[in-house]
Amino acid sequence: MSASQKVRLAGSTKHKLPNAEVAGEVPGTEFRVTVTVRRRNPLPSLAAQSRQKPADRTYMTREEHAANHGADPADIAKVEAFARENGLRVADTNVAQRTVTLSATAPAYGKAFGVELKMYKAGDVAYRGREGDILIPGNLQGIITSVTGLDNRPFAKPHYRIRRGSAQAAGAASESSAAKKSSSHASVPTGFTPLQLASLYNFPSNLDGTGQTIAILELGGGFHASELTTYFQSIGIANPPSVTAATYTNGGTNSPGTNALDPNNPDVEVMLDIEVSGAIAPGAKIVVYFAPDASDQSFLGVMNAIITDTVNKPNIVSISWGGPEDTATSQFQTEFDQLLQSAAHLGLTVCVAAGDNGSADFAADDPNWDKKAHVDFPASDPFVLACGGTQLTASSTAITKEVVWDDGKNDGTGGGVSRVFALPSYQQNAGVPPAADPVGPVMRGVPDVAGDAAPASGYRILCDGTSFPDPSQGLPPVGGTSAVAPLWAGLIARINQGLGKPAGFINPLLYAAPGNATFHDITQGTNGDYKAGAGWDPCTGLGTPNGQSLLQALSS
């Protein structure tokens, strides 16, 4: 096929958001687009590694991975030639990440990729968008695997919850100050510190994550370093963890706001992730990787940066962002899945929040919701540890009750059955049901594990000068499956330290572990279309952890 003939790029189909309208032309400034190319050599199968206990596993180094499974420089050169022919400037190339970053204006991209770019408005979301397919030259078919950045709509959102009902009640003008205080005191739960939860879940108490590096992936927001010191000291951690922000090409920056309650400020997400993982594993290094925004281009870019970071070399990743599986293009899902398979070969454990909108994965009032069930991505990918949520009641020393986190319609733990990813071998005997609403085949079940996530039993954190909970302001503790990913990341750091090497892709080991000893089985509750039950279920997975027993199971 000649280079002049254009072909459709597989998996690139985009539709406008259901309620979006064209709002005008794209501004004339240049913007960046990322072209990803195939691997020089395919990754080997993970089947053999999956069956090995951690002590027997050997992982690739990042350097070996780049050399053998990065891009072929000849493929990069072909994309660069295509760019020059079409007046697109090559801003950056990265063989290890298999990327060519281009810079140009909307008309130039339109001509090069056969797309019509417009500005769209959907509710309060404005984005540069396209509809239909991306076209590429015939001679690049099979070489280019994805093109992202033409459309910059946000894909993912953070999965934390602040139950604002009591806060609004506390602000009611008709109440006197004293009455406000007493009513807010009565309605605000006290929540738990991460250390209290680590104790309740029996995390190995003689370990603190020393020698481990946790990567925290953020698609916005920031942290105040001095505030982290204040927080860790306030909960009794004398030697707080080292927390730094990574820098990488085309990355975002640590950009904290000033108002934790601003709905457009994701600082609560950032602080929750750092404070939970850092409190549980204060001996670990915490490295925060900020992306410029929540688009698929940025999400892939930041994940790629984590995997190819030969300086910090993280071995645990915490991701508390995601979006409904079928709102992602298949090129994005395939590319992200490839990065997650790389992570498994490198010995990384990737913990991902399962979502906070029940089995719908959309808020009940979201105009884009089709009234059906969806799972969250990337939690639905079989190479991540998907983390669902519970609500717990506890004495000072023990959990007295734990059920599925469910606060009503589309408000509670995500979970369900993928419509994209096949049932992985490690779930063959887990009893994953067919997908519900609409009925579909038995495929990848979500989540794998769970932890405390309900705002009613939420987390005590500090963010942008605001304490959660703060009864005087009617502010509750923070909830959401966003807290469960860093909770598990902290536990994995302790486990890795205890094992003396990274557990890596841990799912096959968890499903093979003796369930009753290693997990608290959650059998009560629903997340909408799915119910909890004995053993694995699509609300809380295998259950919540017994950390010490889990370490013993992985050691034997």
GROMACS .gro file of N, CA, C and O in nm, residues 471-526:
model
  224
  471PRO      N    1  -1.586   1.902   6.275
  471PRO     CA    2  -1.726   1.915   6.318
  471PRO      C    3  -1.772   2.060   6.322
  471PRO      O    4  -1.889   2.088   6.293
  472SER      N    5  -1.681   2.154   6.356
  472SER     CA    6  -1.724   2.295   6.366
  472SER      C    7  -1.769   2.348   6.230
  472SER      O    8  -1.848   2.441   6.222
  473GLN      N    9  -1.717   2.288   6.121
  473GLN     CA   10  -1.758   2.328   5.986
  473GLN      C   11  -1.857   2.229   5.925
  473GLN      O   12  -1.898   2.246   5.810
  474GLY      N   13  -1.893   2.128   6.001
  474GLY     CA   14  -1.981   2.025   5.945
  474GLY      C   15  -1.912   1.941   5.840
  474GLY      O   16  -1.978   1.881   5.755
  475LEU      N   17  -1.779   1.937   5.842
  475LEU     CA   18  -1.706   1.862   5.740
  475LEU      C   19  -1.677   1.721   5.787
  475LEU      O   20  -1.619   1.700   5.893
  476PRO      N   21  -1.716   1.623   5.707
  476PRO     CA   22  -1.695   1.483   5.744
  476PRO      C   23  -1.554   1.436   5.710
  476PRO      O   24  -1.476   1.509   5.648
  477PRO      N   25  -1.518   1.312   5.748
  477PRO     CA   26  -1.394   1.254   5.696
  477PRO      C   27  -1.408   1.231   5.545
  477PRO      O   28  -1.518   1.239   5.490
  478VAL      N   29  -1.297   1.201   5.479
  478VAL     CA   30  -1.299   1.180   5.334
  478VAL      C   31  -1.315   1.031   5.304
  478VAL      O   32  -1.250   0.947   5.367
  479GLY      N   33  -1.403   1.000   5.210
  479GLY     CA   34  -1.422   0.861   5.168
  479GLY      C   35  -1.388   0.843   5.022
  479GLY      O   36  -1.329   0.930   4.958
  480GLY      N   37  -1.428   0.728   4.969
  480GLY     CA   38  -1.405   0.697   4.828
  480GLY      C   39  -1.306   0.584   4.810
  480GLY      O   40  -1.217   0.563   4.893
  481THR      N   41  -1.320   0.512   4.699
  481THR     CA   42  -1.224   0.405   4.669
  481THR      C   43  -1.085   0.464   4.641
  481THR      O   44  -0.986   0.392   4.642
  482SER      N   45  -1.079   0.596   4.620
  482SER     CA   46  -0.951   0.668   4.612
  482SER      C   47  -0.862   0.641   4.731
  482SER      O   48  -0.740   0.649   4.720
  483ALA      N   49  -0.922   0.618   4.846
  483ALA     CA   50  -0.842   0.592   4.966
  483ALA      C   51  -0.793   0.447   4.970
  483ALA      O   52  -0.694   0.417   5.036
  484VAL      N   53  -0.864   0.358   4.900
  484VAL     CA   54  -0.831   0.215   4.910
  484VAL      C   55  -0.707   0.181   4.827
  484VAL      O   56  -0.627   0.096   4.866
  485ALA      N   57  -0.689   0.249   4.713
  485ALA     CA   58  -0.569   0.224   4.631
  485ALA      C   59  -0.441   0.257   4.711
  485ALA      O   60  -0.351   0.173   4.719
  486PRO      N   61  -0.430   0.377   4.773
  486PRO     CA   62  -0.309   0.402   4.853
  486PRO      C   63  -0.301   0.317   4.980
  486PRO      O   64  -0.190   0.289   5.028
  487LEU      N   65  -0.415   0.277   5.035
  487LEU     CA   66  -0.415   0.186   5.151
  487LEU      C   67  -0.346   0.055   5.113
  487LEU      O   68  -0.257   0.007   5.184
  488TRP      N   69  -0.385   0.000   4.998
  488TRP     CA   70  -0.322  -0.124   4.951
  488TRP      C   71  -0.178  -0.100   4.906
  488TRP      O   72  -0.092  -0.186   4.926
  489ALA      N   73  -0.151   0.017   4.848
  489ALA     CA   74  -0.012   0.048   4.808
  489ALA      C   75   0.079   0.048   4.930
  489ALA      O   76   0.191  -0.004   4.927
  490GLY      N   77   0.031   0.106   5.042
  490GLY     CA   78   0.109   0.106   5.166
  490GLY      C   79   0.129  -0.035   5.220
  490GLY      O   80   0.239  -0.069   5.267
  491LEU      N   81   0.022  -0.117   5.212
  491LEU     CA   82   0.035  -0.257   5.257
  491LEU      C   83   0.135  -0.332   5.170
  491LEU      O   84   0.221  -0.406   5.221
  492ILE      N   85   0.130  -0.313   5.038
  492ILE     CA   86   0.224  -0.381   4.948
  492ILE      C   87   0.367  -0.339   4.980
  492ILE      O   88   0.461  -0.420   4.974
  493ALA      N   89   0.387  -0.211   5.015
  493ALA     CA   90   0.522  -0.166   5.052
  493ALA      C   91   0.573  -0.243   5.174
  493ALA      O   92   0.689  -0.286   5.178
  494ARG      N   93   0.486  -0.260   5.274
  494ARG     CA   94   0.527  -0.338   5.391
  494ARG      C   95   0.554  -0.483   5.353
  494ARG      O   96   0.651  -0.545   5.399
  495ILE      N   97   0.467  -0.540   5.268
  495ILE     CA   98   0.482  -0.680   5.225
  495ILE      C   99   0.612  -0.699   5.146
  495ILE      O  100   0.689  -0.793   5.171
  496ASN      N  101   0.638  -0.607   5.051
  496ASN     CA  102   0.762  -0.616   4.973
  496ASN      C  103   0.885  -0.615   5.064
  496ASN      O  104   0.981  -0.690   5.044
  497GLN      N  105   0.881  -0.526   5.162
  497GLN     CA  106   0.993  -0.517   5.258
  497GLN      C  107   1.009  -0.651   5.331
  497GLN      O  108   1.121  -0.702   5.347
  498GLY      N  109   0.897  -0.708   5.372
  498GLY     CA  110   0.901  -0.836   5.442
  498GLY      C  111   0.948  -0.952   5.355
  498GLY      O  112   1.018  -1.042   5.400
  499LEU      N  113   0.911  -0.948   5.225
  499LEU     CA  114   0.952  -1.053   5.132
  499LEU      C  115   1.098  -1.038   5.090
  499LEU      O  116   1.161  -1.135   5.046
  500GLY      N  117   1.150  -0.915   5.099
  500GLY     CA  118   1.285  -0.888   5.053
  500GLY      C  119   1.296  -0.868   4.904
  500GLY      O  120   1.405  -0.853   4.849
  501LYS      N  121   1.181  -0.866   4.835
  501LYS     CA  122   1.178  -0.835   4.692
  501LYS      C  123   1.035  -0.798   4.652
  501LYS      O  124   0.940  -0.830   4.726
  502PRO      N  125   1.015  -0.733   4.537
  502PRO     CA  126   0.880  -0.690   4.501
  502PRO      C  127   0.786  -0.808   4.472
  502PRO      O  128   0.826  -0.905   4.407
  503ALA      N  129   0.663  -0.797   4.519
  503ALA     CA  130   0.561  -0.898   4.488
  503ALA      C  131   0.519  -0.888   4.342
  503ALA      O  132   0.478  -0.986   4.281
  504GLY      N  133   0.527  -0.766   4.285
  504GLY     CA  134   0.496  -0.748   4.143
  504GLY      C  135   0.348  -0.770   4.114
  504GLY      O  136   0.260  -0.731   4.191
  505PHE      N  137   0.322  -0.836   4.001
  505PHE     CA  138   0.184  -0.863   3.959
  505PHE      C  139   0.127  -0.968   4.054
  505PHE      O  140   0.155  -1.087   4.043
  506ILE      N  141   0.046  -0.919   4.148
  506ILE     CA  142   0.013  -0.999   4.266
  506ILE      C  143  -0.119  -1.075   4.254
  506ILE      O  144  -0.146  -1.168   4.331
  507ASN      N  145  -0.201  -1.039   4.155
  507ASN     CA  146  -0.336  -1.096   4.147
  507ASN      C  147  -0.339  -1.249   4.148
  507ASN      O  148  -0.415  -1.308   4.225
  508PRO      N  149  -0.259  -1.319   4.064
  508PRO     CA  150  -0.265  -1.466   4.066
  508PRO      C  151  -0.232  -1.524   4.203
  508PRO      O  152  -0.288  -1.626   4.244
  509LEU      N  153  -0.142  -1.457   4.276
  509LEU     CA  154  -0.104  -1.505   4.409
  509LEU      C  155  -0.218  -1.485   4.509
  509LEU      O  156  -0.242  -1.570   4.594
  510LEU      N  157  -0.288  -1.371   4.498
  510LEU     CA  158  -0.398  -1.343   4.591
  510LEU      C  159  -0.513  -1.440   4.571
  510LEU      O  160  -0.573  -1.488   4.668
  511TYR      N  161  -0.546  -1.468   4.445
  511TYR     CA  162  -0.659  -1.559   4.419
  511TYR      C  163  -0.625  -1.703   4.458
  511TYR      O  164  -0.715  -1.783   4.483
  512ALA      N  165  -0.494  -1.735   4.462
  512ALA     CA  166  -0.453  -1.870   4.502
  512ALA      C  167  -0.434  -1.882   4.653
  512ALA      O  168  -0.421  -1.993   4.705
  513ALA      N  169  -0.430  -1.769   4.724
  513ALA     CA  170  -0.406  -1.771   4.870
  513ALA      C  171  -0.528  -1.826   4.942
  513ALA      O  172  -0.641  -1.815   4.893
  514PRO      N  173  -0.508  -1.884   5.060
  514PRO     CA  174  -0.623  -1.935   5.137
  514PRO      C  175  -0.713  -1.820   5.182
  514PRO      O  176  -0.673  -1.737   5.263
  515GLY      N  177  -0.832  -1.813   5.126
  515GLY     CA  178  -0.919  -1.696   5.141
  515GLY      C  179  -0.951  -1.657   5.284
  515GLY      O  180  -0.933  -1.542   5.323
  516ASN      N  181  -1.001  -1.752   5.364
  516ASN     CA  182  -1.048  -1.715   5.498
  516ASN      C  183  -0.936  -1.661   5.586
  516ASN      O  184  -0.958  -1.579   5.673
  517ALA      N  185  -0.814  -1.707   5.563
  517ALA     CA  186  -0.703  -1.664   5.646
  517ALA      C  187  -0.652  -1.526   5.605
  517ALA      O  188  -0.612  -1.445   5.688
  518THR      N  189  -0.654  -1.499   5.474
  518THR     CA  190  -0.589  -1.379   5.424
  518THR      C  191  -0.684  -1.262   5.400
  518THR      O  192  -0.642  -1.149   5.387
  519PHE      N  193  -0.814  -1.291   5.394
  519PHE     CA  194  -0.914  -1.185   5.368
  519PHE      C  195  -1.031  -1.194   5.464
  519PHE      O  196  -1.070  -1.302   5.508
  520HIS      N  197  -1.087  -1.076   5.496
  520HIS     CA  198  -1.217  -1.070   5.563
  520HIS      C  199  -1.321  -1.074   5.452
  520HIS      O  200  -1.329  -0.979   5.372
  521ASP      N  201  -1.398  -1.180   5.444
  521ASP     CA  202  -1.497  -1.193   5.336
  521ASP      C  203  -1.617  -1.103   5.366
  521ASP      O  204  -1.677  -1.112   5.474
  522ILE      N  205  -1.648  -1.012   5.274
  522ILE     CA  206  -1.762  -0.921   5.293
  522ILE      C  207  -1.882  -0.983   5.222
  522ILE      O  208  -1.881  -1.001   5.100
  523THR      N  209  -1.986  -1.016   5.299
  523THR     CA  210  -2.099  -1.091   5.243
  523THR      C  211  -2.230  -1.013   5.244
  523THR      O  212  -2.330  -1.064   5.195
  524GLN      N  213  -2.228  -0.890   5.297
  524GLN     CA  214  -2.351  -0.812   5.306
  524GLN      C  215  -2.342  -0.686   5.222
  524GLN      O  216  -2.241  -0.614   5.229
  525GLY      N  217  -2.447  -0.660   5.145
  525GLY     CA  218  -2.456  -0.533   5.075
  525GLY      C  219  -2.463  -0.548   4.924
  525GLY      O  220  -2.451  -0.657   4.868
  526THR      N  221  -2.485  -0.434   4.858
  526THR     CA  222  -2.500  -0.429   4.712
  526THR      C  223  -2.440  -0.299   4.662
  526THR      O  224  -2.425  -0.203   4.738
   0.00000   0.00000   0.00000
